[in-house]
mmCIF file of C-alpha atoms in Angstrom:
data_model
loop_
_atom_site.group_PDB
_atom_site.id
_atom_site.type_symbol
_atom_site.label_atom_id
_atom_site.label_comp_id
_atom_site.label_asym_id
_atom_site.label_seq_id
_atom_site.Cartn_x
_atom_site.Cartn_y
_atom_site.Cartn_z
ATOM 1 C CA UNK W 1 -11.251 -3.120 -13.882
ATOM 2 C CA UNK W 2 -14.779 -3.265 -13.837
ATOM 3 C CA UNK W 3 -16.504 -4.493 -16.829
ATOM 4 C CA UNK W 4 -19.843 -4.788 -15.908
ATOM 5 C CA UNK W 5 -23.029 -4.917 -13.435
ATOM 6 C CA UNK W 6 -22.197 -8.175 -12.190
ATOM 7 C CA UNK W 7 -18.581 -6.744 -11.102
ATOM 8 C CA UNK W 8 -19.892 -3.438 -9.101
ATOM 9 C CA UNK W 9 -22.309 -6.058 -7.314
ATOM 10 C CA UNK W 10 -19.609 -8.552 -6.381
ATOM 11 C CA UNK W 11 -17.127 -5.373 -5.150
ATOM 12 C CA UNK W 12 -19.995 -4.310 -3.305
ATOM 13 C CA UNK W 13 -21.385 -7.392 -1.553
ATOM 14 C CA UNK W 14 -17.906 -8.418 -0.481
ATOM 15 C CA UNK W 15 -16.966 -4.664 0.863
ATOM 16 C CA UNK W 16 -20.301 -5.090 2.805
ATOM 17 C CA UNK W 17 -18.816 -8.863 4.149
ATOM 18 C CA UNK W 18 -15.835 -7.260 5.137
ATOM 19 C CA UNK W 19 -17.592 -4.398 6.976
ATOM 20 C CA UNK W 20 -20.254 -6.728 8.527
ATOM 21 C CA UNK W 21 -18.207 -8.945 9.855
ATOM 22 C CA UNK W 22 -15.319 -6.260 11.245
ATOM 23 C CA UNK W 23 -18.596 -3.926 12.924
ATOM 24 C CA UNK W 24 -20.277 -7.668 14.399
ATOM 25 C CA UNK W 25 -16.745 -8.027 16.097
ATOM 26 C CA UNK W 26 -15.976 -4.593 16.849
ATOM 27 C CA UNK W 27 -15.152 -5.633 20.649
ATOM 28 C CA UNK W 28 -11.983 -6.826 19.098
ATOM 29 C CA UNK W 29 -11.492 -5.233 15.591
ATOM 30 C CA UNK W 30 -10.765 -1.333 16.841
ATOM 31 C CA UNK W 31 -8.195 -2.158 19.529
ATOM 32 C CA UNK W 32 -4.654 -1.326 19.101
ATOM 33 C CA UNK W 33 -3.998 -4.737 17.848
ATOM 34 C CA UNK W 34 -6.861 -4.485 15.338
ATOM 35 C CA UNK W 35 -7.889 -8.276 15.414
ATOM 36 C CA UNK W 36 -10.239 -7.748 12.898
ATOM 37 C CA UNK W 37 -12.432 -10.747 11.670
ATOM 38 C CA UNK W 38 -13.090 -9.247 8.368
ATOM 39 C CA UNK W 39 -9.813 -9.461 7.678
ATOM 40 C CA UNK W 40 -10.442 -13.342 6.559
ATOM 41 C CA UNK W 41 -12.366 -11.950 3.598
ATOM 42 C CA UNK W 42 -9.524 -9.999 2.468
ATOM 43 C CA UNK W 43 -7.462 -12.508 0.787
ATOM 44 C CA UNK W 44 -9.894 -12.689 -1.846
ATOM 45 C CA UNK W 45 -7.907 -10.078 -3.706
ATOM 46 C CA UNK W 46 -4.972 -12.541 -4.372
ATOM 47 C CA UNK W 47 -7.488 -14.375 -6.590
ATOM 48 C CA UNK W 48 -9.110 -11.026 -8.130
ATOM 49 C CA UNK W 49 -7.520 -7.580 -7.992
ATOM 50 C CA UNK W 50 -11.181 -6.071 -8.489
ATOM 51 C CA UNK W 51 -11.729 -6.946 -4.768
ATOM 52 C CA UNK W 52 -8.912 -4.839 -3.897
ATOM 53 C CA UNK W 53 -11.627 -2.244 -4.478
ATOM 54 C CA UNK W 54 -13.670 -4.045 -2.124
ATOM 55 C CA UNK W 55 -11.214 -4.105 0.888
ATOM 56 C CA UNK W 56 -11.028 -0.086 0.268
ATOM 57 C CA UNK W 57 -14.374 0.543 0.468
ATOM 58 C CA UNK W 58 -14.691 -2.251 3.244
ATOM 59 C CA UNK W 59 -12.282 -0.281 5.267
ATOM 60 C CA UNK W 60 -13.751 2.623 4.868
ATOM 61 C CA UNK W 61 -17.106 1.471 5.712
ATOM 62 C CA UNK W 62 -15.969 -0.662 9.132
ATOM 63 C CA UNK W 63 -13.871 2.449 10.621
ATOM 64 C CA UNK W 64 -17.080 5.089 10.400
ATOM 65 C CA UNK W 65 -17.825 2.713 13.407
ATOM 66 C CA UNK W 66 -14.428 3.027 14.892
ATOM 67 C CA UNK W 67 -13.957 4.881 18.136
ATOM 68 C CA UNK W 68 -10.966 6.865 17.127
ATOM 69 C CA UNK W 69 -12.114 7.510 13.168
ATOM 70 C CA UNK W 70 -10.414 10.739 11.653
ATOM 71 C CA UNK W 71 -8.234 11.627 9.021
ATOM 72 C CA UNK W 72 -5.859 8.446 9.266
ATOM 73 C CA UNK W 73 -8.683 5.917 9.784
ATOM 74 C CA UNK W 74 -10.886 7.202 6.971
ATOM 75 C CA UNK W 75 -8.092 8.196 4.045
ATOM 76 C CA UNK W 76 -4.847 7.059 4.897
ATOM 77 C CA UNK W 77 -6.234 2.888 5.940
ATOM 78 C CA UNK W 78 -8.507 2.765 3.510
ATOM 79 C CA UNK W 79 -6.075 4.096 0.509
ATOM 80 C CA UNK W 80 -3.623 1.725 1.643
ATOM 81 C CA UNK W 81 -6.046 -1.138 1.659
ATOM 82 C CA UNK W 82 -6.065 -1.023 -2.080
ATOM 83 C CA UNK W 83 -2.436 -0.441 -2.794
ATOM 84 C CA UNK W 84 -1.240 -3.319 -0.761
ATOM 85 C CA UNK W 85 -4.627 -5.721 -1.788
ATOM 86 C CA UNK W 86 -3.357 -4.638 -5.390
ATOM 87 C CA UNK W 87 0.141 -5.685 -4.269
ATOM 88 C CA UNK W 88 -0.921 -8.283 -2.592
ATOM 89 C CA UNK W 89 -2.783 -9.682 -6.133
ATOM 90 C CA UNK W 90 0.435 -9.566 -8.052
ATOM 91 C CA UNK W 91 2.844 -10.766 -5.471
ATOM 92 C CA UNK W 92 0.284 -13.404 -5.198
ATOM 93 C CA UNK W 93 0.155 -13.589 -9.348
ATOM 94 C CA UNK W 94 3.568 -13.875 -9.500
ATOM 95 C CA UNK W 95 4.265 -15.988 -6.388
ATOM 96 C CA UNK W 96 1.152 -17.904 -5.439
ATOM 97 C CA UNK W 97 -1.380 -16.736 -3.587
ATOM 98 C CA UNK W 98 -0.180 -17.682 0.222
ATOM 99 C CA UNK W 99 2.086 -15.701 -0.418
ATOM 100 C CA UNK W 100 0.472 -12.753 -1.765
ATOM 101 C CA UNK W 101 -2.115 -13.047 1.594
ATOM 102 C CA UNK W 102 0.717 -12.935 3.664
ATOM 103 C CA UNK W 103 2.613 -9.728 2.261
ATOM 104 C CA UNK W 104 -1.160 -8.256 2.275
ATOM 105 C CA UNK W 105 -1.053 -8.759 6.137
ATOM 106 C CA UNK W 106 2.802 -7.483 6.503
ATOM 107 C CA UNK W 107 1.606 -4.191 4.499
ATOM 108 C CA UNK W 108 -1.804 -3.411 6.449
ATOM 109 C CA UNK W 109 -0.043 -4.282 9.708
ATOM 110 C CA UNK W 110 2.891 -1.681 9.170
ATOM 111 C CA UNK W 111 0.062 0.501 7.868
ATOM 112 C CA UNK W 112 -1.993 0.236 10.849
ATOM 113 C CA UNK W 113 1.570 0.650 13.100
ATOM 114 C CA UNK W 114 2.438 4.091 11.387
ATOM 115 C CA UNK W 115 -1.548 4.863 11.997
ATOM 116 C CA UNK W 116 -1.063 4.792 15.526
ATOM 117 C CA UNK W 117 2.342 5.847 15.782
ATOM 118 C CA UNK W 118 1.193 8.980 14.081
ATOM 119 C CA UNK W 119 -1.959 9.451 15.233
ATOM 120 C CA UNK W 120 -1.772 8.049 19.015
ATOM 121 C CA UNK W 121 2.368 8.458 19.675
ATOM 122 C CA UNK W 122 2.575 4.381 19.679
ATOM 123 C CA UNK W 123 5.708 2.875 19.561
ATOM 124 C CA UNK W 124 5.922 1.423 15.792
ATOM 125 C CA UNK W 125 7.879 -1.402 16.253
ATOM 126 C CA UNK W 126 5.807 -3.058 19.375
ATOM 127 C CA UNK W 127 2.752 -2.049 17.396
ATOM 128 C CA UNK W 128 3.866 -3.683 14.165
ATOM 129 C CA UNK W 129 4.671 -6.918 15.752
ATOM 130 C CA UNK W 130 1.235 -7.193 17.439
ATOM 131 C CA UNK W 131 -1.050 -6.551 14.912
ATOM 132 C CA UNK W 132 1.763 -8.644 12.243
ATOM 133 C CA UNK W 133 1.032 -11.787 14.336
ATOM 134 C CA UNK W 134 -3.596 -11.002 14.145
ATOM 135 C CA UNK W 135 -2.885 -10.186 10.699
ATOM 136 C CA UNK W 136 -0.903 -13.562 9.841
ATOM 137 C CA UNK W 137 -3.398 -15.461 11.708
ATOM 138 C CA UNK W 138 -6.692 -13.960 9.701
ATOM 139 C CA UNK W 139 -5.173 -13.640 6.227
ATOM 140 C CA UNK W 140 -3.742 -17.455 6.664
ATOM 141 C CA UNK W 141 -7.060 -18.589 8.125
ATOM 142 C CA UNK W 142 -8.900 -16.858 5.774
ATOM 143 C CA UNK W 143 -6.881 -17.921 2.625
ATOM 144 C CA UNK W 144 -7.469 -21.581 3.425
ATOM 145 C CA UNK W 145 -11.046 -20.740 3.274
ATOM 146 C CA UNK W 146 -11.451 -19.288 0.313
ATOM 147 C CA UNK W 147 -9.634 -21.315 -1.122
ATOM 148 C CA UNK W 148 -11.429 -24.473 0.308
ATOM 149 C CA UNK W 149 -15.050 -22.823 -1.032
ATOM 150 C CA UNK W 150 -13.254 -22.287 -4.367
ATOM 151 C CA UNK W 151 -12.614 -25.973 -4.687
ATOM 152 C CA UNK W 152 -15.293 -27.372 -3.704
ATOM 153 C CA UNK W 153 -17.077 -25.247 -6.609
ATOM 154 C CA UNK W 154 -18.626 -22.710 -3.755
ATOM 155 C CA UNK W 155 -17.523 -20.162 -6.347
ATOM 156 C CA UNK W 156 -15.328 -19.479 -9.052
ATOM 157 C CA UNK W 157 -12.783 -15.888 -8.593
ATOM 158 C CA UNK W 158 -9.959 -17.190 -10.474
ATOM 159 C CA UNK W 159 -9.515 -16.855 -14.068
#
């Protein structure tokens, strides 16, 4: 996956975006509903499935500042980050990449909803719906802007 310098430094700086931006909103981002604003970096994996990495270590990094951090927050999010970002890519790769943003927000939100059912006794179904409908919004939102920057020659992640 990664082939050289210039790929650990693009996994890394976009990890760090996703943490920034998720600890800069933290009012929001470690509520049950987990309206998290770095989730509008995270369809950026749809285009490369190296930034699955990213969202992983992004995770990671963002819930060491959450008030309720532990076993499920620190392994269990974070390793499920990169399966359904890697998911995400080939849906997305197979699909296009809408889609592949969307089914990345369907898997994190169900992720986040067995989280707190385990680790907090919250109903699943009430919690999946909640943070489905944050998650849609971000990873739709944030598609449309990477994709925008990508066109307008911002940068180039596909290909």
């Amino acid at each position: 996956m990664f082939k050289k310098a210039k790929d650990i430094a693009e996994v890394s700086l976009v990890a760090c975006l996703y943490a920034v931006i998720t600890v800069a909103f933290s009012s929001i981002s470690y509520l049950p509903t987990q309206f998290r604003m770095g989730e509008l970096v995270k369809p950026i994996s749809t285009f490369r499935k190296k930034f699955a990495v990213s969202m992983m270590i992004g995770n990671f990094l963002s819930n060491l500042f959450s008030p309720f951090a532990g076993p499920m927050e620190l392994i269990f999010m974070p390793v499920s980050n990169l399966i359904g970002c890697l998911l995400g890519y080939y849906v997305g790769r197979y699909t296009n990449k809408f889609v592949g943003s969307i089914f990345i927000g369907i898997w994190i939100s169900a992720s986040v909803a067995l989280t707190l059912k385990v680790a907090a006794n919250f109903p699943f179904f009430q919690t999946f719906v909640s943070v489905l409908i944050a998650e849609t919004i971000l990873m739709a939102i944030g598609y449309f802007i990477i994709l925008t920057i990508v066109k307008k020659g911002g940068f180039k992640i596909d290909g």
